[in-house]
mmCIF file of C-alpha atoms in Angstrom:
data_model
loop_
_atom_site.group_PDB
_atom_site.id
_atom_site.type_symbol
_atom_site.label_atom_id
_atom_site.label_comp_id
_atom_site.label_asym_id
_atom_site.label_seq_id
_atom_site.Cartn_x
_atom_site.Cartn_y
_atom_site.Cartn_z
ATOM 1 C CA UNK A 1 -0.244 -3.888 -19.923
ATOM 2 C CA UNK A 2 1.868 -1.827 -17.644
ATOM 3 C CA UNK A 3 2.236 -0.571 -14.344
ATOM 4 C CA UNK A 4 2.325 3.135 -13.666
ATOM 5 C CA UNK A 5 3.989 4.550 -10.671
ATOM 6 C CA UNK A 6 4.201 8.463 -9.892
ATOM 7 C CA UNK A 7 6.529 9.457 -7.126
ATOM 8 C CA UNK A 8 6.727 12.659 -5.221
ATOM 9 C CA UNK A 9 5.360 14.926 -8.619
ATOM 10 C CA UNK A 10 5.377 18.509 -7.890
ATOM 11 C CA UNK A 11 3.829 21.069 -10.461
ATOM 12 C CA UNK A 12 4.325 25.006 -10.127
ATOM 13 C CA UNK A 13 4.086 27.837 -12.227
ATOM 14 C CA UNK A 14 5.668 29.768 -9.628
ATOM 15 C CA UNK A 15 6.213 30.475 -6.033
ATOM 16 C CA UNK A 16 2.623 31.193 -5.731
ATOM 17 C CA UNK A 17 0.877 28.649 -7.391
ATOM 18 C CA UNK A 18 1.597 25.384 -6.658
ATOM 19 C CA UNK A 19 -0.763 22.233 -8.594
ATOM 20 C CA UNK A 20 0.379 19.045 -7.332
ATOM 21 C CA UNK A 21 2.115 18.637 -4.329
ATOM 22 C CA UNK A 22 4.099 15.580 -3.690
ATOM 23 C CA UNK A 23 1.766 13.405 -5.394
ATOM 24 C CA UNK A 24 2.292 9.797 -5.319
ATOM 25 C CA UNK A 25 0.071 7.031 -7.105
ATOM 26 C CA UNK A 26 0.828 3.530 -8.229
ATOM 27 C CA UNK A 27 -1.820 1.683 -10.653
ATOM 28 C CA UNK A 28 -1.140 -2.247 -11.422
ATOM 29 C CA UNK A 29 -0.771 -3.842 -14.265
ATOM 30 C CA UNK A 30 -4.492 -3.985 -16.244
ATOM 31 C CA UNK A 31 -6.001 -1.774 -13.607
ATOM 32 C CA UNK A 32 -8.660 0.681 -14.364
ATOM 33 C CA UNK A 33 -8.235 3.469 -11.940
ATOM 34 C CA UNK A 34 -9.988 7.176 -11.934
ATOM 35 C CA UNK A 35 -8.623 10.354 -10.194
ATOM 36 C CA UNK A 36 -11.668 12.510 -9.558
ATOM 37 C CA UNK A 37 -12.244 15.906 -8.558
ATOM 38 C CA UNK A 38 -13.651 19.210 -8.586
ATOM 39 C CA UNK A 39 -12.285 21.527 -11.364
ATOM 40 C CA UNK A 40 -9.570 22.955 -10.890
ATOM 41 C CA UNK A 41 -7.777 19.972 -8.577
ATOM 42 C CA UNK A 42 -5.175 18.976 -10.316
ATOM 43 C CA UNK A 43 -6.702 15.925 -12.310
ATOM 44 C CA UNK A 44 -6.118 17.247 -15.768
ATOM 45 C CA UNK A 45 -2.277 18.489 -15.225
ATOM 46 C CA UNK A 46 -1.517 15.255 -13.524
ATOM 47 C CA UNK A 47 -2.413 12.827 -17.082
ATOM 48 C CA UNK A 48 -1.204 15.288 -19.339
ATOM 49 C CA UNK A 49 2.479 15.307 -16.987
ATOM 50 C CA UNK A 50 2.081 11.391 -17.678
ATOM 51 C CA UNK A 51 1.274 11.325 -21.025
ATOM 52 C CA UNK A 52 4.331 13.898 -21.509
ATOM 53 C CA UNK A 53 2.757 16.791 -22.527
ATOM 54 C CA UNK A 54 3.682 18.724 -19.382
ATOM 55 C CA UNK A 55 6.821 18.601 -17.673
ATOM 56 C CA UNK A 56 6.662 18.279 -14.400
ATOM 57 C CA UNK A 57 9.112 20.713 -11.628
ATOM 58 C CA UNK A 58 10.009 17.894 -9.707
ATOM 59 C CA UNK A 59 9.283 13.901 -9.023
ATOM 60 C CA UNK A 60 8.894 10.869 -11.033
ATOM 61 C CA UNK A 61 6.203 8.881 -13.867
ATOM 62 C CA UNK A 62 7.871 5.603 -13.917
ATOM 63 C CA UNK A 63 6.427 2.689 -16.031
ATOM 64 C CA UNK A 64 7.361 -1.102 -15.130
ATOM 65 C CA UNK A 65 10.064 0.496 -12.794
ATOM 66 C CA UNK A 66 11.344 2.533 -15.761
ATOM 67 C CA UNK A 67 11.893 6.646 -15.473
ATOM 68 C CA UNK A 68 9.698 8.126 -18.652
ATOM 69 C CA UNK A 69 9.860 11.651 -17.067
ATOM 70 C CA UNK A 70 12.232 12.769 -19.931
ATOM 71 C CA UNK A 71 10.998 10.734 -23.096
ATOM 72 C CA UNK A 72 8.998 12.641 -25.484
ATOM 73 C CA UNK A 73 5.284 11.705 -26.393
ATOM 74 C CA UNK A 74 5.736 10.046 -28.995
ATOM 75 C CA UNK A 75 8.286 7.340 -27.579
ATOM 76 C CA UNK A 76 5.992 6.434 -24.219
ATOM 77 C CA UNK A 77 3.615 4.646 -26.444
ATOM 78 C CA UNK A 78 0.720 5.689 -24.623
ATOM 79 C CA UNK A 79 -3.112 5.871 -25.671
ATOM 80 C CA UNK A 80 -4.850 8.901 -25.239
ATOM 81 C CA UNK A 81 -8.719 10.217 -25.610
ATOM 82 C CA UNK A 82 -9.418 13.821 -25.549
ATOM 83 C CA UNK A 83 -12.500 15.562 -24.051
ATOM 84 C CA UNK A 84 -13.000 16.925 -27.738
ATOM 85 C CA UNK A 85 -12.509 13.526 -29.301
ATOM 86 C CA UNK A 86 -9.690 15.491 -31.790
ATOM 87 C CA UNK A 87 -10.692 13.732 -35.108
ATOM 88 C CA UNK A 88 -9.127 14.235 -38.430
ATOM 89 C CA UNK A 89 -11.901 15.698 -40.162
ATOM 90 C CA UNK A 90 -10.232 14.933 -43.481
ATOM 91 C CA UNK A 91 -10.115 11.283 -42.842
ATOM 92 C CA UNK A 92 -12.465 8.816 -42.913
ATOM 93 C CA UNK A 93 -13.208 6.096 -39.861
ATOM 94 C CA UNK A 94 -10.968 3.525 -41.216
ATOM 95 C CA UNK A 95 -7.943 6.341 -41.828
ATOM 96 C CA UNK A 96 -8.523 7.816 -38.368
ATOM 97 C CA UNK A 97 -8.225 4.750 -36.397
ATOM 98 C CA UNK A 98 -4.930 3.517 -38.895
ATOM 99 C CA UNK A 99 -3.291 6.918 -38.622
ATOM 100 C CA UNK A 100 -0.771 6.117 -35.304
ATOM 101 C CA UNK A 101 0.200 2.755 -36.872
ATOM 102 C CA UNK A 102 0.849 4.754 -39.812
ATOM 103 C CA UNK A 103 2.747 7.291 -38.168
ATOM 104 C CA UNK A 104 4.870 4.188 -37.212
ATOM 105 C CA UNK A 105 5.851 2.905 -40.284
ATOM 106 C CA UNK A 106 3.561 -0.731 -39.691
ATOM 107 C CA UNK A 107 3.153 -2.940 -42.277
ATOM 108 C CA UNK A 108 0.038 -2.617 -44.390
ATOM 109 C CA UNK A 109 -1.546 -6.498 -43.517
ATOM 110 C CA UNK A 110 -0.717 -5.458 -40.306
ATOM 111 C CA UNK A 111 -2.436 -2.198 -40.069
ATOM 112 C CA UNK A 112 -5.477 -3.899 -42.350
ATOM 113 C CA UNK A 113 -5.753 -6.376 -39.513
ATOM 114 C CA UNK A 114 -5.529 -4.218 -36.432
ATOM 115 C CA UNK A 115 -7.795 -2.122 -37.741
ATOM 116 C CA UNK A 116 -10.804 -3.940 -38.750
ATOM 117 C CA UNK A 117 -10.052 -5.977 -35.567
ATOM 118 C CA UNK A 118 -10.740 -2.899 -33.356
ATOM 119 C CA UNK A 119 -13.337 -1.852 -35.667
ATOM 120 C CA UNK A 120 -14.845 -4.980 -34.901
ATOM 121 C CA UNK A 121 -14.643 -4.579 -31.045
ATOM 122 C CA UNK A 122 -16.158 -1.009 -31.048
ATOM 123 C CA UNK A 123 -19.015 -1.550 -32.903
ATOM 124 C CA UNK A 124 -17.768 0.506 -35.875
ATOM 125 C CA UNK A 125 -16.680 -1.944 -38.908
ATOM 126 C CA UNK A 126 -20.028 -0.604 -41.137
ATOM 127 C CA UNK A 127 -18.860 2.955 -40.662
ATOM 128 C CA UNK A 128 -15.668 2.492 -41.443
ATOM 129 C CA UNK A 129 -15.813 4.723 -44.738
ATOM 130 C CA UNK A 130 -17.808 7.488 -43.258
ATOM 131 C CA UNK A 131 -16.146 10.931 -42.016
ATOM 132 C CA UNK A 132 -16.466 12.687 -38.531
ATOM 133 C CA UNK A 133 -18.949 15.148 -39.496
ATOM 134 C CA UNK A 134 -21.338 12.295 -40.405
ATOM 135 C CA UNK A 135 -20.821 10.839 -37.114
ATOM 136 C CA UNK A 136 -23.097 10.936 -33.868
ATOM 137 C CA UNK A 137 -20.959 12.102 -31.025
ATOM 138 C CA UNK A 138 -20.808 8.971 -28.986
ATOM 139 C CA UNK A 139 -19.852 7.138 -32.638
ATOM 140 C CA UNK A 140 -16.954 10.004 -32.929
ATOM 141 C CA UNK A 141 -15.893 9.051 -29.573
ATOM 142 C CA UNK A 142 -15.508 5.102 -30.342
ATOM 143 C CA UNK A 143 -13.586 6.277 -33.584
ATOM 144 C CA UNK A 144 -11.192 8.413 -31.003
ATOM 145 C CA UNK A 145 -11.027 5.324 -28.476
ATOM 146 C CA UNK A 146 -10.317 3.017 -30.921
ATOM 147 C CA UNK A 147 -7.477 5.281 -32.532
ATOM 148 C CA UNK A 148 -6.225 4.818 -28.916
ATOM 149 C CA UNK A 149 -6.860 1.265 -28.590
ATOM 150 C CA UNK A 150 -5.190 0.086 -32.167
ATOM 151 C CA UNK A 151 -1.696 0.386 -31.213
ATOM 152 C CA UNK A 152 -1.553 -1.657 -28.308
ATOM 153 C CA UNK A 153 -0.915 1.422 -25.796
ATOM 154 C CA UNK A 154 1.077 0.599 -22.692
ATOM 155 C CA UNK A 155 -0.976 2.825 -21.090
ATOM 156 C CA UNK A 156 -4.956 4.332 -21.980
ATOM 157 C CA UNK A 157 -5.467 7.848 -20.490
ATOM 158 C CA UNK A 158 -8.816 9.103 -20.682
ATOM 159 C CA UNK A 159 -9.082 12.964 -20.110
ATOM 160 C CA UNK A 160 -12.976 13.629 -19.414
ATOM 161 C CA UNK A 161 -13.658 11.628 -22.648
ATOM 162 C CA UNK A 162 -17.787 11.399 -21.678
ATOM 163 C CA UNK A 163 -18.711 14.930 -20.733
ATOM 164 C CA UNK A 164 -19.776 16.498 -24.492
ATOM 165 C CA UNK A 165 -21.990 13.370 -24.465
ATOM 166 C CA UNK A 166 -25.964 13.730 -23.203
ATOM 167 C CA UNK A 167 -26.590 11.565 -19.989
ATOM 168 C CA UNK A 168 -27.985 8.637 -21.641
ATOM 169 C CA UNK A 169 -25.058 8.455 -24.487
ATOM 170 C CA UNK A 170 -22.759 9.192 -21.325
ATOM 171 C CA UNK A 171 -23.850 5.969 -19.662
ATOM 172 C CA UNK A 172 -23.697 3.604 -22.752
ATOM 173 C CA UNK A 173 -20.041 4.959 -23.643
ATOM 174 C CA UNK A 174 -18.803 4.583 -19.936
ATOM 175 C CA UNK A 175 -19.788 0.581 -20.022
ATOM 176 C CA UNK A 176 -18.213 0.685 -23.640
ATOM 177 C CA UNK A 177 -14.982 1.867 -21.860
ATOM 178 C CA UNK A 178 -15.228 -0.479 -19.409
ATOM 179 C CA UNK A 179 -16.181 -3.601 -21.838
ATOM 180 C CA UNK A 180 -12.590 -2.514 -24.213
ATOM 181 C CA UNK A 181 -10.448 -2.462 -21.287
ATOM 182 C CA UNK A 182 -11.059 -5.071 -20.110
ATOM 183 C CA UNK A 183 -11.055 -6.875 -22.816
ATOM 184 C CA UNK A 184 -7.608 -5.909 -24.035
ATOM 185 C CA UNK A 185 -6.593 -5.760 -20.644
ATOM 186 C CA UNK A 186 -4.990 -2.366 -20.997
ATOM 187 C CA UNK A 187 -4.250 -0.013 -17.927
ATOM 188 C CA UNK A 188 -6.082 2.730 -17.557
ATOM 189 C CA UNK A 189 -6.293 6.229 -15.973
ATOM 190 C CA UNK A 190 -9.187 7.985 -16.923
ATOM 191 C CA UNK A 191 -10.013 11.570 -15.267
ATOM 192 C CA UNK A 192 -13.456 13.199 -14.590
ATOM 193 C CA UNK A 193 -15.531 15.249 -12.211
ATOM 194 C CA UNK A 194 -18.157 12.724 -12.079
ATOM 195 C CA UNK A 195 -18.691 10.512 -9.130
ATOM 196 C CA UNK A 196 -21.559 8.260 -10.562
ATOM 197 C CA UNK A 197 -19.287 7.576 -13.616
ATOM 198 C CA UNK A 198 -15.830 6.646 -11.991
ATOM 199 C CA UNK A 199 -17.760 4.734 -9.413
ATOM 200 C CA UNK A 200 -19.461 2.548 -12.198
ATOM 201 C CA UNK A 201 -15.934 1.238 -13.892
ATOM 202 C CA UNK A 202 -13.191 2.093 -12.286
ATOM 203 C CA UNK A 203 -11.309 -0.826 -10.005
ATOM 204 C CA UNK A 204 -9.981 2.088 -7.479
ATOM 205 C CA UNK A 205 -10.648 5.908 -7.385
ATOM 206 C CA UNK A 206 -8.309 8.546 -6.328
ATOM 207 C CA UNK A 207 -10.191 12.064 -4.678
ATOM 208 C CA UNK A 208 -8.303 14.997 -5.515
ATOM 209 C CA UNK A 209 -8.244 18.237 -3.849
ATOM 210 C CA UNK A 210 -5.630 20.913 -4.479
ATOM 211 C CA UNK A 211 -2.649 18.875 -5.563
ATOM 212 C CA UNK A 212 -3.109 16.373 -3.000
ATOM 213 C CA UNK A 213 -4.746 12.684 -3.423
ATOM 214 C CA UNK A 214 -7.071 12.956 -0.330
ATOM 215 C CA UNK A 215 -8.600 8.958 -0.789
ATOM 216 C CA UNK A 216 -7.587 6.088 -2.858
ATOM 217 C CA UNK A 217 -9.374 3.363 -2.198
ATOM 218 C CA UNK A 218 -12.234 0.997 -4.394
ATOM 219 C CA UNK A 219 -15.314 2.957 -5.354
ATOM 220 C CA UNK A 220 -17.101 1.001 -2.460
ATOM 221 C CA UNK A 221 -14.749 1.823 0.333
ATOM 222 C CA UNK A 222 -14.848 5.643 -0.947
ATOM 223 C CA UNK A 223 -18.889 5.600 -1.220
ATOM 224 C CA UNK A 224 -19.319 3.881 2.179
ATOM 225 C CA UNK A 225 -16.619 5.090 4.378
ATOM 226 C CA UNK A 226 -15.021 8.521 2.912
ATOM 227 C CA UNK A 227 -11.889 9.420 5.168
ATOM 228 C CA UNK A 228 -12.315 13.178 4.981
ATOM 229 C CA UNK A 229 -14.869 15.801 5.589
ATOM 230 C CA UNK A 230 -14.095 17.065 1.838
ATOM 231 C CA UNK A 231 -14.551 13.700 0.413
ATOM 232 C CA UNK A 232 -17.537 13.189 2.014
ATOM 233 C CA UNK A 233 -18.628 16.165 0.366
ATOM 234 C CA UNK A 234 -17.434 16.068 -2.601
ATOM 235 C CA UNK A 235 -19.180 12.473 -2.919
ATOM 236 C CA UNK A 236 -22.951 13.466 -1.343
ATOM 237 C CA UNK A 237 -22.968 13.751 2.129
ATOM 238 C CA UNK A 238 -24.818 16.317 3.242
ATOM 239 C CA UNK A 239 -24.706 16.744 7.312
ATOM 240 C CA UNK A 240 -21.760 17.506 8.915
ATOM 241 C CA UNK A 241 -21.575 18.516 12.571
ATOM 242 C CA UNK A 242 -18.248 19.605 14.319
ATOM 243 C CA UNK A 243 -16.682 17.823 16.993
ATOM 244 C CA UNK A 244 -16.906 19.830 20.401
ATOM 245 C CA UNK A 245 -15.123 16.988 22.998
ATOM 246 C CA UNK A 246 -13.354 13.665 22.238
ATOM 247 C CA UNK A 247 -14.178 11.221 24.667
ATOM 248 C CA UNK A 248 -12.989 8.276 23.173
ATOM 249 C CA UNK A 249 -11.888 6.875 19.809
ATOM 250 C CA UNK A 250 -15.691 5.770 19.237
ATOM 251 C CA UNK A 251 -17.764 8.564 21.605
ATOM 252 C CA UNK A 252 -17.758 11.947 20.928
ATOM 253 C CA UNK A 253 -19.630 15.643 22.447
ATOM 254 C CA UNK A 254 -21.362 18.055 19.755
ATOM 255 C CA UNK A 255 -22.554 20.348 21.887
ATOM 256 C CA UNK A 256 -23.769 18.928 24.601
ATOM 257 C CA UNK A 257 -24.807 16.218 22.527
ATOM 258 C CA UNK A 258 -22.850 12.354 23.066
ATOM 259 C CA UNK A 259 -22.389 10.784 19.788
ATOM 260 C CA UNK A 260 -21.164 6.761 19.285
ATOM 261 C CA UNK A 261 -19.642 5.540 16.340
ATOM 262 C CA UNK A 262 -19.131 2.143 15.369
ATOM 263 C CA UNK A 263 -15.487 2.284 13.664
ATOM 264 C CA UNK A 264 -12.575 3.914 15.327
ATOM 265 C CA UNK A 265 -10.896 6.919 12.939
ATOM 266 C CA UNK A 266 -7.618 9.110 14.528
ATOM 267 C CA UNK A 267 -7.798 12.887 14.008
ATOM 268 C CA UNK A 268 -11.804 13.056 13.762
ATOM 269 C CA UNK A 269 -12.816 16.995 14.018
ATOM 270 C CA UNK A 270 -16.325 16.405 12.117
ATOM 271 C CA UNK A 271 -18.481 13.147 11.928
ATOM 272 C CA UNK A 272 -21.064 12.960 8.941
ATOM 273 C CA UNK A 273 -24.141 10.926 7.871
ATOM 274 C CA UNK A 274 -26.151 10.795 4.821
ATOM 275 C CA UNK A 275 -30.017 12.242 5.163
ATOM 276 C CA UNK A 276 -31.502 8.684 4.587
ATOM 277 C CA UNK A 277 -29.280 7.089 7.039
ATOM 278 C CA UNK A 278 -31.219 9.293 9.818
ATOM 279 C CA UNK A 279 -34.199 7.386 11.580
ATOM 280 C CA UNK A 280 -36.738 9.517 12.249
ATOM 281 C CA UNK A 281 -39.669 8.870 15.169
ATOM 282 C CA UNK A 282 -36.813 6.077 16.183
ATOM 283 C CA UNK A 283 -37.500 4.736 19.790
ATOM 284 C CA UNK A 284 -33.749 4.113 20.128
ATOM 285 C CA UNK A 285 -32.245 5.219 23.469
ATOM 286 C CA UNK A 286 -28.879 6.300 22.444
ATOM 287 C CA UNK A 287 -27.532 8.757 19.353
ATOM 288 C CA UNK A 288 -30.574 10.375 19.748
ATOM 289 C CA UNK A 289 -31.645 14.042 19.026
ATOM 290 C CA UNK A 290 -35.063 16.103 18.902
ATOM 291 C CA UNK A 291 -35.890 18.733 16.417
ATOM 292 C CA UNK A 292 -38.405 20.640 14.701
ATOM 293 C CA UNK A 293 -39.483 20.452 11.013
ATOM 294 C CA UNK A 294 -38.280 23.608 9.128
ATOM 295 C CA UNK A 295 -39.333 22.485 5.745
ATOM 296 C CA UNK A 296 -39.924 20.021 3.523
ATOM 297 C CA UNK A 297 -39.119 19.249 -0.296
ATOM 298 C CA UNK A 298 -40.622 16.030 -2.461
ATOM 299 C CA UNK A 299 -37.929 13.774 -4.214
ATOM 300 C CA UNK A 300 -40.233 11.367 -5.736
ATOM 301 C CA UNK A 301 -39.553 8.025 -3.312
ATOM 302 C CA UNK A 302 -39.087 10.068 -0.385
ATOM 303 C CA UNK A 303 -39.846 13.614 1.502
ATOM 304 C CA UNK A 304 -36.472 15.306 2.697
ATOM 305 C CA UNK A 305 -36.908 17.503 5.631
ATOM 306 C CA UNK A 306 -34.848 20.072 7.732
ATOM 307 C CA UNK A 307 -35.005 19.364 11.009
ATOM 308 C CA UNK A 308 -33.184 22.243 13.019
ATOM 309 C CA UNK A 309 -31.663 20.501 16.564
ATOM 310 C CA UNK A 310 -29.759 21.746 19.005
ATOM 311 C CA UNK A 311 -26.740 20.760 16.580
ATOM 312 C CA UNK A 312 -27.430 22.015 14.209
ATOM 313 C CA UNK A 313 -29.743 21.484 11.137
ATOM 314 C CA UNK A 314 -29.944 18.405 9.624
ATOM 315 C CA UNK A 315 -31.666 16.687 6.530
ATOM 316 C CA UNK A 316 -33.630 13.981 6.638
ATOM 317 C CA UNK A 317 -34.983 12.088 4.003
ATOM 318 C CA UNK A 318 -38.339 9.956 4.739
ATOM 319 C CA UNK A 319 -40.029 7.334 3.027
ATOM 320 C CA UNK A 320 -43.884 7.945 4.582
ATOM 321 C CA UNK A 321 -46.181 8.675 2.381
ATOM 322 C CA UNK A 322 -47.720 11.300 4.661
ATOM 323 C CA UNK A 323 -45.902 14.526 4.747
ATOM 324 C CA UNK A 324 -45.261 16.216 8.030
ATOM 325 C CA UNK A 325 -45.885 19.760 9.125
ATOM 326 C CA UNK A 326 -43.545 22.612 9.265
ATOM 327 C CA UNK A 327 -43.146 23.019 12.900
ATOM 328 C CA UNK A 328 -43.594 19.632 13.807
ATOM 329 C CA UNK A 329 -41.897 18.022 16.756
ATOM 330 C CA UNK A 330 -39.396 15.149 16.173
ATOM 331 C CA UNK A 331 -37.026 12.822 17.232
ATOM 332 C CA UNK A 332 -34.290 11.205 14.998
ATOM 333 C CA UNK A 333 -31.953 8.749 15.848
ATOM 334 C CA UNK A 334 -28.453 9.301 13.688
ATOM 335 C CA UNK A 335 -27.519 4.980 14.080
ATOM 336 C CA UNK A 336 -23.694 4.301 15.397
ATOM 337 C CA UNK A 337 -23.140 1.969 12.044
ATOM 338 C CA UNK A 338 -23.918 4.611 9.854
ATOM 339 C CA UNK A 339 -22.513 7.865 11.990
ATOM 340 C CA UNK A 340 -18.911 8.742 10.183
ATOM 341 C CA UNK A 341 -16.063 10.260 12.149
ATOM 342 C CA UNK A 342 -14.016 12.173 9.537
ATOM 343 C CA UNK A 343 -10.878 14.105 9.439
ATOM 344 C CA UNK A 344 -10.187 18.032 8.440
#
């Protein structure tokens, strides 16, 4: 185990294009932690500047306190799993998985017990004589987590290891993931661009956007209470309506519309809520709004409508089994408890 702190990183390829800006992160000792993000954010440069494959232009990757900024890869004694699982196609299971403790000179009881102990744990002790190309993909992953796993990395850094995977594979391998590091207690950063699988293992998530760590927080706090309008976004929510007057910390105008929320943000410019969160025919007598029915698509366990108010339009989703009418008068109540205020 180890604890990873990065401190003020900065990444440029010149003046005019700047990828991290003073980012700063700190992940305890067996934590499992996920920075996710759209492409393009920053995620990607920001492991492979840990793992030492990119220099950074300015800050800090400390480990237990220690500067590794200047060590070479091969001295940080970290674990790493590649998008494209990088197998030795000339090597069988067994010779994959040995090849770092080779590398390092181990001795052979040692690497024959290390080994067949993480073939053991991954599932993959009968296939330990087979070769990559007789592999399924989410078997050739295992072999490349494993390879990872077997030298007792300070570190695991998982580079969108799940997304050459179909969806059901992708959900057995995340809990696989999960299950190993746990198990060997090893700390973890593991980037990806997908909400629903960071949320299901990760201990904390960081939202990236453009350099900058927008949100760290657990994957609950992030689901039910995003900070920003492009977290909110970037994790589902769907109406977002512009603050015209603050009248207090809780009570705000859109429009001509008054607004309450329950929890008390500084700096709110938008405030947010999720289509099923809306109430609609509510009797309430405050955060209410009336609309008309613009149209109306089927999800399955609901009908989601677009309502078009004098904010603006919003979608609804609705559990009655009855559709309603395009044109159709209504009035929805958007509840204080679930109403977000957000910042820029």
């Amino acid at each position: 185990m180890a604890e990873l702190e990065i401190k003020n990183l900065n990444m440029s390829y010149d003046k005019h294009l700047e990828i991290l800006k003073s980012l700063n992160l700190h992940v305890k000792n067996g934590e499992l932690i996920s920075i996710l993000g759209p492409s393009g954010c920053g995620k990607t440069t920001t492991l492979r500047i840990i793992a030492g494959l990119l220099r950074q232009t300015d800050g800090q990757v400390l480990i237990d306190g220690k500067d590794v900024s200047k060590l070479p890869v091969h001295k940080r004694n970290f674990g790493m799993v590649f998008q494209s699982y990088a197998l030795f196609p000339h090597l069988n299971v067994f010779d994959n998985v040995a090849f770092g403790l080779r590398q390092r000179k181990e001795k052979v009881s040692i690497i024959q017990k290390r080994v067949n102990d993480i073939l053991i744990a991954t599932g993959l002790k009968k296939l330990e004589k087979r070769f990559p190309d007789a592999l399924s993909g989410g078997q050739q992953q295992r072999v490349s987590l494993a390879r990872a796993l077997v030298v007792n990395p300070k570190l695991l850094l998982l580079d969108e290891p799940l997304s050459n995977l179909d969806a059901k594979l992708r959900v057995s391998m995340r809990e696989e993931i999960r299950r190993l590091q746990q198990l060997m207690h090893t700390t973890t950063v593991f980037v990806t661009h997908d909400q629903e699988e960071c949320f299901a293992i990760s201990d904390r998530v960081a939202v990236m956007n453009q350099g900058v760590i927008e949100q760290f927080d657990t994957p609950q706090k992030i689901y039910r209470a995003p900070k920003t309008v492009f977290v909110a976004r970037f994790i589902g929510y769907e109406n977002f309506l512009s603050v015209t007057k603050k009248i207090s910390s809780t009570s705000f105008y859109v429009k001509n519309v008054k607004l309450d929320i329950n929890s008390t943000v500084d700096g709110v410019t938008s405030l947010s809520i999720r289509p099923n969160q809306i109430v609609l025919g509510s009797t309430a007598k405050t955060n209410i709004v009336s609309g008309e029915i613009q149209s109306s698509v089927f999800l399955g366990n609901a009908y989601r409508y677009t309502v078009s108010t004098c904010i603006g339009n919003l979608k609804v989703d609705y559990l009655g089994s009855k559709r309603l009418s395009n044109g159709q008068n209504v009035q929805l109540e958007l509840p204080a408890a679930a109403l977000l205020g957000l910042k820029k």
